[in-house]
Each structure stands twice: as C-alpha cells, then as structure tokens.
C-alpha cells in the first residue's frame, strides 16, 4: 500500500495541492473585480468566486482518475497484494481528502479575510463560507456518481453514459414536476418548516451521514464493476 500511496502522490500531488489554491478563489475574484465592488457588492463577488473554486476543484478531483482506465494497469493492480480493492479504496480516500482540503482552505481564507476586515473597522463584511459545506456535500455526491462510471466504462465513454443517465433523469423529474404542479405550494411549505435556522445543525449532520454512506456505497459498487470495466477498456 505504501508504494501505491507514493505513486498517487507523485502523480497527482499538484492536483491535490491545488485544492488550497481553489480555496483562495473568492479572494482572487475580489482582487480581479475590485472596481465592481461598489456596483455588485462584496459578498456576491466572493460567493461567485467560491462557486468558481468549487467547479475548478471538482474538475481537478476527476483528473486524479486519468490514466487508470487501461487494461495492463487493471491486470497489474489486480495481481498485487492489495488488489484492485485496495487501489480503489486509496482513490476514494484521496478524493475525499481533496474535498476536505478544499473546504478547510476555503474556511480559513474566508474567516481570515473577515478578521482582517474587522480589524480595519469594516463591520459590514460577512462570512460566505457557510455555503461551502453544502457545496462540499454536493462534491462528495458528484464524485460518488462519477467514479463508478469512469472505472466501468472508461473516462470518455463513462462521461457520455453518465450524461445520458443525467439527461434522462432530468427529463423524468421535469415531467413529474409539470404533472404535479398543483402540489408545489404544499411542498414549499413543508420545506420551509423542515429547513429552518433552528434545524440547520441537525440537517447538516444528517446530510453528512447520508453523503458518507452513499460515498461508501459508491466504493462498493465500483469494486463490483471494476473487473468488468477492465475487460472492456480500449487499451
């Protein structure tokens, strides 16, 4: 396992360390668009930078899977003492660590910025990193969906098949929403009762448990699909 860890670090260390740079995205956007602060506002620019950092971080997390969809590599890793399950576990742990590193960097940068602004007497600056936690939950769920497709069908084919599933799902959900439009008000009222400030800690805790459970389920599914995928890789 030590050899696998070393190999992944040497191959993907810049993607991993780039998670910290993604955490600085709100500040980068603020510096690049400092002339628009008076027109757009400080918080909207930082939120825009946060979302941009979230998207870039997600793309970098997927890049650590590149080159794994090869037959020779699949056969070789299967024959090692750790086996393909150990290899896949390491990949899942590494991507999860990248999500945590991005969140940690983002929280530190945002709170540091707010602390400096408060020391300078600027009291209207508020933290925007509160939305980073739900966004990181989205990242975990997105990777839980992406990884099985990559290892079962390969990077290119997996992306196409995943897109077909997502478009089909979006169409089905849209049709159901149109057919049940008269119940929207009831659903909105229920959401307002459940998702409120008093329940925020409980909701975040439940979401974390659900995300981790689905992430582990994704790992188990990938373990079942991996060898079938190796047989179908182009090279």
Coordinates of N, CA and C in Angstrom, one line a residue:
X1 N 0.8 -1.2 0.0 CA 0.0 0.0 0.0 C 0.9 1.3 0.0
X2 N 2.0 1.2 0.7 CA 2.9 2.4 0.7 C 3.3 2.8 -0.7
X3 N 3.6 1.7 -1.5 CA 4.0 2.0 -2.9 C 2.9 2.7 -3.7
X4 N 1.7 2.3 -3.5 CA 0.5 2.9 -4.2 C 0.4 4.3 -3.7
X5 N 0.5 4.6 -2.4 CA 0.4 5.9 -1.9 C 1.4 6.8 -2.5
X6 N 2.7 6.3 -2.6 CA 3.8 7.1 -3.1 C 3.5 7.4 -4.6
X7 N 3.0 6.4 -5.3 CA 2.7 6.6 -6.8 C 1.7 7.6 -7.0
X8 N 0.6 7.5 -6.2 CA -0.5 8.5 -6.3 C -0.1 9.9 -6.0
X9 N 0.8 10.0 -4.9 CA 1.3 11.3 -4.5 C 2.1 12.0 -5.6
X10 N 3.1 11.2 -6.1 CA 4.0 11.7 -7.2 C 3.2 12.1 -8.4
X11 N 2.2 11.3 -8.8 CA 1.4 11.5 -10.0 C 0.4 12.6 -9.9
X12 N -0.1 12.8 -8.7 CA -1.3 13.7 -8.5 C -1.1 14.8 -7.5
X13 N 0.2 15.0 -7.0 CA 0.4 15.9 -5.9 C 0.0 17.4 -6.3
X14 N 0.2 17.8 -7.5 CA -0.2 19.2 -7.9 C -1.7 19.4 -7.9
X15 N -2.4 18.3 -8.3 CA -3.9 18.4 -8.2 C -4.3 18.5 -6.8
X16 N -3.7 17.7 -5.9 CA -4.1 17.7 -4.5 C -3.8 19.0 -3.9
X17 N -2.6 19.6 -4.1 CA -2.2 20.8 -3.5 C -3.0 22.0 -4.1
X18 N -3.5 21.8 -5.3 CA -4.3 22.9 -6.0 C -5.6 23.1 -5.2
X19 N -6.0 22.2 -4.4 CA -7.2 22.4 -3.6 C -7.1 23.6 -2.7
X20 N -5.9 23.8 -2.2 CA -5.7 25.0 -1.4 C -5.8 26.3 -2.2
X21 N -5.3 26.3 -3.4 CA -5.5 27.5 -4.3 C -7.0 27.7 -4.6
X22 N -7.7 26.6 -4.8 CA -9.2 26.8 -5.1 C -9.9 27.5 -3.9
X23 N -9.4 27.3 -2.7 CA -9.9 27.9 -1.5 C -9.7 29.4 -1.5
X24 N -8.7 29.9 -2.3 CA -8.5 31.3 -2.4 C -9.3 32.0 -3.5
X25 N -10.1 31.2 -4.2 CA -10.9 31.7 -5.4 C -11.7 33.0 -5.0
X26 N -12.4 33.0 -3.9 CA -13.2 34.2 -3.5 C -12.3 35.5 -3.5
X27 N -11.1 35.4 -2.9 CA -10.2 36.5 -2.9 C -9.7 36.9 -4.3
X28 N -9.4 35.9 -5.1 CA -8.9 36.1 -6.5 C -9.9 36.9 -7.2
X29 N -11.2 36.5 -7.1 CA -12.3 37.2 -7.8 C -12.4 38.6 -7.3
X30 N -12.3 38.8 -6.0 CA -12.4 40.1 -5.4 C -11.3 41.0 -5.9
X31 N -10.1 40.5 -6.0 CA -9.0 41.3 -6.5 C -9.1 41.7 -8.0
X32 N -9.6 40.7 -8.8 CA -9.7 40.9 -10.2 C -10.8 41.9 -10.5
X33 N -11.8 41.9 -9.7 CA -13.0 42.7 -10.0 C -13.2 43.7 -8.9
X34 N -12.1 44.2 -8.3 CA -12.3 45.2 -7.2 C -12.9 46.5 -7.6
X35 N -12.9 46.8 -8.9 CA -13.6 48.0 -9.4 C -15.1 47.9 -9.4
X36 N -15.6 46.6 -9.4 CA -17.0 46.4 -9.4 C -17.6 46.2 -8.0
X37 N -16.8 46.3 -7.0 CA -17.3 46.0 -5.6 C -18.5 47.0 -5.3
X38 N -18.3 48.2 -5.7 CA -19.3 49.2 -5.3 C -20.6 49.0 -6.1
X39 N -20.5 48.4 -7.3 CA -21.7 48.1 -8.1 C -22.4 46.8 -7.7
X40 N -21.6 45.7 -7.6 CA -22.1 44.4 -7.4 C -22.2 44.1 -5.9
X41 N -21.2 44.5 -5.2 CA -21.2 44.2 -3.7 C -20.1 43.2 -3.4
X42 N -19.6 43.3 -2.2 CA -18.5 42.4 -1.7 C -18.9 40.9 -1.7
X43 N -20.0 40.7 -1.0 CA -20.5 39.3 -0.8 C -20.8 38.6 -2.0
X44 N -21.6 39.2 -3.0 CA -21.9 38.5 -4.2 C -20.6 38.1 -5.0
X45 N -19.6 39.0 -5.0 CA -18.4 38.6 -5.7 C -17.7 37.5 -5.1
X46 N -17.6 37.5 -3.8 CA -17.0 36.4 -3.1 C -17.7 35.0 -3.2
X47 N -19.1 35.1 -3.2 CA -19.9 33.9 -3.5 C -19.6 33.4 -4.9
X48 N -19.5 34.3 -5.9 CA -19.2 33.9 -7.2 C -17.8 33.2 -7.3
X49 N -16.9 33.8 -6.6 CA -15.5 33.2 -6.5 C -15.6 31.8 -5.9
X50 N -16.4 31.7 -4.8 CA -16.5 30.4 -4.1 C -17.0 29.3 -5.1
X51 N -18.1 29.7 -5.8 CA -18.7 28.7 -6.7 C -17.7 28.4 -7.9
X52 N -16.9 29.4 -8.3 CA -15.9 29.1 -9.3 C -14.8 28.1 -8.8
X53 N -14.4 28.4 -7.5 CA -13.4 27.5 -6.9 C -14.0 26.1 -6.7
X54 N -15.3 26.0 -6.4 CA -16.0 24.7 -6.3 C -15.9 23.9 -7.6
X55 N -16.2 24.6 -8.7 CA -16.2 23.9 -10.0 C -14.8 23.5 -10.4
X56 N -13.8 24.4 -10.2 CA -12.4 24.0 -10.6 C -12.0 22.9 -9.7
X57 N -12.3 22.9 -8.4 CA -11.9 21.8 -7.5 C -12.5 20.5 -8.0
X58 N -13.7 20.5 -8.4 CA -14.4 19.3 -8.9 C -13.7 18.7 -10.1
X59 N -13.3 19.6 -11.0 CA -12.6 19.2 -12.2 C -11.2 18.5 -11.9
X60 N -10.5 19.2 -10.9 CA -9.2 18.6 -10.5 C -9.4 17.3 -9.8
X61 N -10.4 17.1 -9.1 CA -10.7 15.8 -8.4 C -10.8 14.7 -9.4
X62 N -11.5 15.0 -10.5 CA -11.7 14.0 -11.6 C -10.4 13.7 -12.3
X63 N -9.5 14.7 -12.4 CA -8.3 14.5 -13.1 C -7.4 13.4 -12.4
X64 N -7.5 13.2 -11.2 CA -6.7 12.2 -10.5 C -7.1 10.8 -11.0
X65 N -8.2 10.6 -11.7 CA -8.5 9.3 -12.2 C -8.0 9.0 -13.6
X66 N -7.3 10.0 -14.2 CA -6.9 9.9 -15.6 C -5.8 8.8 -15.6
X67 N -5.8 8.1 -16.7 CA -4.8 7.0 -16.9 C -5.1 5.7 -16.2
X68 N -6.2 5.7 -15.4 CA -6.5 4.4 -14.7 C -7.3 3.4 -15.6
X69 N -7.9 3.9 -16.7 CA -8.7 3.1 -17.5 C -7.9 2.4 -18.6
X70 N -6.9 1.6 -18.1 CA -6.0 0.8 -19.0 C -6.0 -0.6 -18.6
X71 N -6.1 -1.5 -19.6 CA -6.1 -2.9 -19.4 C -4.9 -3.4 -18.6
X72 N -3.7 -3.0 -19.1 CA -2.5 -3.5 -18.4 C -2.4 -3.1 -17.0
X73 N -2.8 -1.8 -16.7 CA -2.8 -1.3 -15.3 C -3.8 -2.1 -14.5
X74 N -5.0 -2.4 -15.1 CA -6.0 -3.1 -14.4 C -5.6 -4.5 -14.0
X75 N -4.9 -5.2 -14.9 CA -4.4 -6.6 -14.7 C -3.3 -6.5 -13.6
X76 N -2.4 -5.6 -13.8 CA -1.3 -5.5 -12.8 C -1.8 -5.2 -11.4
X77 N -2.7 -4.2 -11.2 CA -3.1 -3.9 -9.9 C -3.9 -5.0 -9.3
X78 N -4.6 -5.8 -10.1 CA -5.4 -6.9 -9.6 C -4.4 -8.0 -9.0
X79 N -3.3 -8.1 -9.6 CA -2.3 -9.1 -9.1 C -1.5 -8.7 -7.9
X80 N -1.5 -7.5 -7.5 CA -0.8 -7.0 -6.4 C -1.4 -7.5 -5.1
X81 N -0.6 -7.5 -4.0 CA -1.2 -8.0 -2.7 C -2.4 -7.2 -2.2
X82 N -2.4 -5.8 -2.5 CA -3.5 -5.0 -2.1 C -4.8 -5.3 -3.0
X83 N -4.5 -5.7 -4.2 CA -5.6 -5.9 -5.2 C -6.2 -4.7 -5.6
X84 N -7.2 -4.8 -6.5 CA -7.9 -3.6 -7.1 C -8.7 -2.9 -6.0
X85 N -9.2 -3.7 -5.0 CA -10.0 -3.1 -3.9 C -9.2 -2.1 -3.1
X86 N -7.9 -2.5 -2.8 CA -7.1 -1.6 -2.1 C -6.8 -0.3 -2.9
X87 N -6.6 -0.5 -4.2 CA -6.3 0.6 -5.1 C -7.5 1.5 -5.2
X88 N -8.7 1.0 -5.3 CA -9.9 1.8 -5.4 C -10.2 2.5 -4.1
X89 N -9.9 1.8 -3.0 CA -10.1 2.5 -1.7 C -9.2 3.7 -1.5
X90 N -7.9 3.5 -2.0 CA -7.0 4.6 -1.9 C -7.5 5.8 -2.8
X91 N -8.0 5.5 -3.9 CA -8.6 6.6 -4.8 C -9.7 7.3 -4.1
X92 N -10.6 6.6 -3.5 CA -11.8 7.2 -2.9 C -11.3 8.0 -1.7
X93 N -10.3 7.5 -0.9 CA -9.8 8.2 0.2 C -9.1 9.5 -0.2
X94 N -8.4 9.4 -1.3 CA -7.6 10.6 -1.8 C -8.6 11.7 -2.3
X95 N -9.6 11.3 -3.0 CA -10.6 12.3 -3.5 C -11.3 12.9 -2.3
X96 N -11.7 12.1 -1.3 CA -12.4 12.6 -0.1 C -11.4 13.6 0.6
X97 N -10.2 13.3 0.7 CA -9.2 14.2 1.3 C -9.1 15.5 0.6
X98 N -9.2 15.4 -0.7 CA -9.1 16.6 -1.6 C -10.3 17.5 -1.3
X99 N -11.5 16.9 -1.1 CA -12.7 17.7 -0.8 C -12.5 18.4 0.6
X100 N -12.0 17.7 1.6 CA -11.8 18.2 2.9 C -10.8 19.3 2.9
X101 N -9.7 19.1 2.1 CA -8.6 20.2 2.0 C -9.2 21.4 1.3
X102 N -10.0 21.3 0.3 CA -10.7 22.4 -0.3 C -11.5 23.2 0.7
X103 N -12.3 22.4 1.5 CA -13.2 23.1 2.5 C -12.4 23.8 3.5
X104 N -11.4 23.1 4.0 CA -10.5 23.7 5.1 C -9.9 25.0 4.6
X105 N -9.3 25.0 3.4 CA -8.7 26.1 2.8 C -9.7 27.3 2.7
X106 N -10.8 27.0 2.2 CA -11.9 28.0 1.9 C -12.3 28.6 3.2
X107 N -12.5 27.8 4.3 CA -12.9 28.3 5.6 C -11.9 29.2 6.2
X108 N -10.6 28.8 6.1 CA -9.5 29.6 6.7 C -9.4 30.9 5.9
X109 N -9.4 30.9 4.6 CA -9.3 32.1 3.8 C -10.4 33.1 4.1
X110 N -11.6 32.6 4.1 CA -12.8 33.4 4.3 C -12.8 34.0 5.7
X111 N -12.5 33.2 6.7 CA -12.5 33.8 8.1 C -11.4 34.7 8.3
X112 N -10.2 34.4 7.7 CA -9.1 35.3 7.8 C -9.4 36.7 7.2
X113 N -10.1 36.6 6.0 CA -10.4 37.9 5.3 C -11.4 38.7 6.2
X114 N -12.4 38.0 6.8 CA -13.3 38.7 7.6 C -12.7 39.3 8.9
X115 N -11.7 38.6 9.4 CA -11.0 39.0 10.6 C -10.2 40.3 10.3
X116 N -9.5 40.3 9.2 CA -8.7 41.4 8.8 C -9.6 42.6 8.5
X117 N -10.7 42.4 7.9 CA -11.7 43.5 7.6 C -12.2 44.1 8.9
X118 N -12.5 43.2 9.9 CA -13.0 43.7 11.2 C -11.9 44.5 11.9
X119 N -10.6 44.1 11.8 CA -9.5 44.8 12.4 C -9.4 46.2 11.8
X120 N -9.8 46.3 10.5 CA -9.7 47.6 9.8 C -10.9 48.4 10.0
X121 N -11.9 48.0 10.8 CA -13.1 48.7 11.1 C -14.2 48.6 10.1
X122 N -14.1 47.6 9.2 CA -15.1 47.3 8.2 C -16.0 46.3 8.8
X123 N -17.2 46.7 9.3 CA -18.1 45.8 10.0 C -19.1 45.2 9.2
X124 N -19.3 45.7 7.9 CA -20.4 45.1 7.1 C -20.0 43.8 6.3
X125 N -18.7 43.4 6.5 CA -18.3 42.2 5.8 C -18.8 41.0 6.6
X126 N -19.4 40.0 5.8 CA -19.9 38.8 6.4 C -19.2 37.6 5.8
X127 N -19.2 36.5 6.6 CA -18.6 35.3 6.1 C -19.6 34.7 5.0
X128 N -18.9 34.2 4.0 CA -19.7 33.5 2.9 C -19.4 32.0 2.8
X129 N -18.5 31.6 3.7 CA -18.1 30.2 3.6 C -19.1 29.2 4.2
X130 N -20.2 29.8 4.7 CA -21.3 28.9 5.2 C -21.9 28.0 4.1
X131 N -21.9 28.5 2.9 CA -22.5 27.7 1.8 C -21.4 26.7 1.3
X132 N -20.2 26.8 1.8 CA -19.2 25.8 1.3 C -19.5 24.4 1.8
X133 N -20.0 24.3 3.0 CA -20.3 22.9 3.5 C -21.3 22.2 2.6
X134 N -22.5 22.8 2.3 CA -23.4 22.1 1.4 C -22.8 21.9 0.0
X135 N -22.0 22.8 -0.5 CA -21.3 22.6 -1.8 C -20.4 21.4 -1.7
X136 N -19.7 21.2 -0.6 CA -18.8 20.1 -0.5 C -19.6 18.8 -0.4
X137 N -20.8 18.8 0.2 CA -21.7 17.6 0.2 C -22.0 17.3 -1.3
X138 N -22.3 18.3 -2.1 CA -22.6 18.1 -3.5 C -21.4 17.5 -4.2
X139 N -20.1 18.0 -3.8 CA -18.9 17.4 -4.4 C -18.8 15.9 -4.1
X140 N -19.0 15.5 -2.9 CA -18.9 14.1 -2.5 C -19.9 13.3 -3.2
X141 N -21.2 13.8 -3.3 CA -22.2 13.0 -4.1 C -21.9 12.9 -5.6
X142 N -21.3 14.0 -6.1 CA -21.0 14.0 -7.5 C -19.9 13.0 -7.8
X143 N -18.8 13.0 -6.9 CA -17.8 12.0 -7.1 C -18.3 10.6 -6.9
X144 N -19.2 10.4 -6.0 CA -19.8 9.1 -5.8 C -20.5 8.6 -7.0
X145 N -21.0 9.5 -7.8 CA -21.7 9.1 -9.1 C -20.6 9.0 -10.2
X146 N -19.7 9.9 -10.3 CA -18.7 9.9 -11.4 C -17.8 8.7 -11.4
X147 N -17.2 8.3 -10.2 CA -16.2 7.3 -10.1 C -16.6 5.9 -10.7
X148 N -17.8 5.4 -10.3 CA -18.2 4.1 -10.9 C -18.3 4.1 -12.4
X149 N -18.8 5.2 -13.0 CA -18.9 5.3 -14.4 C -17.5 5.3 -15.1
X150 N -16.5 6.0 -14.5 CA -15.2 6.1 -15.0 C -14.6 4.7 -15.1
X151 N -14.6 3.9 -14.0 CA -14.0 2.7 -13.9 C -14.8 1.5 -14.6
X152 N -16.0 1.7 -14.8 CA -16.8 0.7 -15.5 C -16.7 0.8 -17.0
X153 N -16.7 2.1 -17.5 CA -16.8 2.3 -18.9 C -15.6 3.1 -19.5
X154 N -14.7 3.5 -18.7 CA -13.6 4.4 -19.1 C -14.0 5.8 -19.0
X155 N -13.0 6.7 -19.1 CA -13.2 8.1 -18.9 C -14.2 8.7 -20.0
X156 N -13.9 8.5 -21.2 CA -14.7 9.1 -22.3 C -16.0 8.5 -22.4
X157 N -16.1 7.2 -22.5 CA -17.4 6.5 -22.6 C -18.2 6.7 -21.4
X158 N -17.5 6.6 -20.2 CA -18.3 6.8 -18.9 C -18.9 8.2 -18.8
X159 N -18.2 9.2 -19.3 CA -18.8 10.6 -19.3 C -20.1 10.7 -20.1
X160 N -20.0 10.0 -21.3 CA -21.2 10.0 -22.2 C -22.4 9.3 -21.6
X161 N -22.1 8.1 -21.1 CA -23.2 7.3 -20.5 C -23.8 8.0 -19.3
X162 N -22.9 8.6 -18.4 CA -23.4 9.3 -17.3 C -24.3 10.5 -17.7
X163 N -23.9 11.2 -18.8 CA -24.6 12.3 -19.3 C -26.0 11.9 -19.7
X164 N -26.0 10.7 -20.4 CA -27.3 10.2 -20.9 C -28.3 9.9 -19.7
X165 N -27.7 9.3 -18.6 CA -28.5 9.0 -17.5 C -29.0 10.3 -16.8
X166 N -28.1 11.3 -16.7 CA -28.5 12.5 -16.1 C -29.5 13.3 -16.8
X167 N -29.4 13.3 -18.2 CA -30.4 14.0 -19.0 C -31.8 13.3 -18.9
X168 N -31.7 11.9 -18.9 CA -32.9 11.1 -18.8 C -33.6 11.4 -17.5
X169 N -32.8 11.4 -16.4 CA -33.3 11.7 -15.1 C -33.9 13.1 -15.0
X170 N -33.2 14.1 -15.6 CA -33.7 15.5 -15.6 C -35.1 15.6 -16.3
X171 N -35.2 14.9 -17.4 CA -36.5 14.9 -18.2 C -37.6 14.3 -17.4
X172 N -37.3 13.1 -16.7 CA -38.3 12.4 -15.9 C -38.8 13.3 -14.8
X173 N -37.8 14.0 -14.1 CA -38.1 14.8 -13.0 C -38.9 16.0 -13.4
X174 N -38.6 16.6 -14.6 CA -39.3 17.8 -15.1 C -40.7 17.4 -15.5
X175 N -40.9 16.2 -16.0 CA -42.3 15.8 -16.4 C -43.1 15.6 -15.1
X176 N -42.5 14.9 -14.1 CA -43.2 14.7 -12.8 C -43.6 16.1 -12.2
X177 N -42.7 17.0 -12.2 CA -42.9 18.4 -11.7 C -44.1 19.1 -12.4
X178 N -44.1 18.9 -13.7 CA -45.2 19.5 -14.5 C -46.5 18.9 -14.2
X179 N -46.5 17.5 -14.1 CA -47.8 16.8 -13.8 C -48.3 17.1 -12.4
X180 N -47.4 17.4 -11.5 CA -47.8 17.7 -10.1 C -47.6 19.1 -9.7
X181 N -47.8 20.0 -10.6 CA -47.5 21.5 -10.4 C -48.5 22.0 -9.3
X182 N -49.7 21.4 -9.2 CA -50.7 22.0 -8.3 C -50.3 21.7 -6.8
X183 N -49.3 20.8 -6.6 CA -48.9 20.5 -5.2 C -47.6 21.2 -4.8
X184 N -47.1 22.1 -5.7 CA -45.9 22.9 -5.4 C -46.0 23.7 -4.1
X185 N -47.1 24.3 -3.9 CA -47.2 25.2 -2.7 C -47.1 24.3 -1.4
X186 N -47.7 23.2 -1.4 CA -47.6 22.3 -0.2 C -46.2 21.8 0.0
X187 N -45.5 21.5 -1.1 CA -44.1 21.0 -0.9 C -43.2 22.2 -0.4
X188 N -43.4 23.4 -0.9 CA -42.6 24.5 -0.5 C -42.9 24.8 1.0
X189 N -44.1 24.7 1.4 CA -44.4 25.0 2.8 C -43.7 23.9 3.7
X190 N -43.8 22.7 3.3 CA -43.1 21.6 4.1 C -41.6 21.8 4.2
X191 N -41.0 22.3 3.0 CA -39.6 22.6 3.0 C -39.2 23.7 4.0
X192 N -40.1 24.7 4.0 CA -39.8 25.9 4.9 C -39.9 25.4 6.4
X193 N -40.8 24.5 6.7 CA -40.9 24.0 8.1 C -39.7 23.2 8.5
X194 N -39.2 22.4 7.5 CA -38.1 21.5 7.8 C -36.8 22.2 7.8
X195 N -36.5 23.0 6.7 CA -35.2 23.6 6.5 C -35.3 25.0 7.1
X196 N -35.0 25.2 8.4 CA -35.0 26.5 9.0 C -33.7 26.6 9.9
X197 N -33.5 27.8 10.4 CA -32.3 28.0 11.2 C -32.2 27.1 12.4
X198 N -33.3 26.8 13.1 CA -33.3 26.0 14.3 C -32.8 24.6 13.9
X199 N -33.1 24.1 12.8 CA -32.8 22.7 12.4 C -31.5 22.6 11.6
X200 N -30.8 23.7 11.4 CA -29.7 23.7 10.4 C -28.6 22.7 10.8
X201 N -28.2 22.7 12.1 CA -27.2 21.8 12.6 C -27.6 20.3 12.4
X202 N -28.8 20.0 12.7 CA -29.3 18.6 12.6 C -29.4 18.2 11.1
X203 N -29.8 19.2 10.3 CA -29.9 18.9 8.8 C -28.5 18.6 8.2
X204 N -27.5 19.5 8.6 CA -26.1 19.3 8.1 C -25.6 17.9 8.6
X205 N -25.9 17.6 9.9 CA -25.4 16.3 10.4 C -26.0 15.1 9.6
X206 N -27.3 15.2 9.4 CA -27.9 14.1 8.6 C -27.4 14.0 7.2
X207 N -27.2 15.2 6.6 CA -26.6 15.3 5.2 C -25.3 14.7 5.1
X208 N -24.4 14.9 6.2 CA -23.1 14.4 6.2 C -23.1 12.9 6.3
X209 N -24.0 12.3 7.2 CA -24.1 10.9 7.3 C -24.5 10.2 6.0
X210 N -25.6 10.9 5.4 CA -26.1 10.3 4.1 C -25.0 10.4 3.0
X211 N -24.3 11.5 2.9 CA -23.2 11.6 1.9 C -22.2 10.6 2.1
X212 N -21.7 10.4 3.3 CA -20.7 9.4 3.6 C -21.2 8.0 3.3
X213 N -22.4 7.7 3.6 CA -23.0 6.4 3.4 C -23.0 6.1 1.9
X214 N -23.5 7.1 1.1 CA -23.6 7.0 -0.4 C -22.2 6.9 -1.0
X215 N -21.2 7.6 -0.4 CA -19.9 7.5 -0.9 C -19.3 6.1 -0.7
X216 N -19.5 5.6 0.5 CA -19.1 4.2 0.7 C -19.8 3.2 -0.2
X217 N -21.1 3.4 -0.4 CA -21.9 2.5 -1.3 C -21.3 2.6 -2.7
X218 N -20.9 3.8 -3.1 CA -20.3 4.0 -4.4 C -19.0 3.2 -4.5
X219 N -18.2 3.2 -3.5 CA -16.9 2.4 -3.5 C -17.2 0.9 -3.6
X220 N -18.3 0.4 -2.9 CA -18.6 -1.0 -3.0 C -19.1 -1.3 -4.4
X221 N -19.9 -0.4 -5.0 CA -20.3 -0.7 -6.4 C -19.2 -0.7 -7.4
X222 N -18.2 0.2 -7.2 CA -17.1 0.3 -8.1 C -16.2 -1.0 -8.0
X223 N -16.1 -1.5 -6.8 CA -15.4 -2.8 -6.6 C -16.0 -3.9 -7.4
X224 N -17.3 -3.9 -7.4 CA -18.1 -4.9 -8.2 C -17.9 -4.8 -9.7
X225 N -17.8 -3.5 -10.1 CA -17.8 -3.2 -11.6 C -16.4 -3.2 -12.2
X226 N -15.4 -3.1 -11.3 CA -14.0 -2.8 -11.9 C -13.5 -3.8 -12.9
X227 N -13.6 -5.0 -12.5 CA -13.0 -6.1 -13.4 C -13.8 -6.2 -14.7
X228 N -15.1 -5.9 -14.7 CA -15.9 -5.9 -15.9 C -15.5 -4.7 -16.8
X229 N -15.1 -3.6 -16.2 CA -14.6 -2.5 -16.9 C -13.3 -2.7 -17.5
X230 N -12.4 -3.4 -16.8 CA -11.1 -3.6 -17.3 C -11.1 -4.4 -18.6
X231 N -12.0 -5.4 -18.6 CA -12.2 -6.2 -19.8 C -12.6 -5.4 -21.1
X232 N -13.2 -4.3 -20.9 CA -13.7 -3.5 -22.0 C -12.9 -2.3 -22.3
X233 N -11.9 -2.0 -21.6 CA -11.0 -0.9 -21.9 C -10.4 -1.0 -23.3
X234 N -10.2 0.0 -24.0 CA -9.7 0.0 -25.3 C -8.2 -0.4 -25.4
X235 N -7.4 -0.1 -24.3 CA -6.0 -0.4 -24.4 C -5.5 -0.7 -23.0

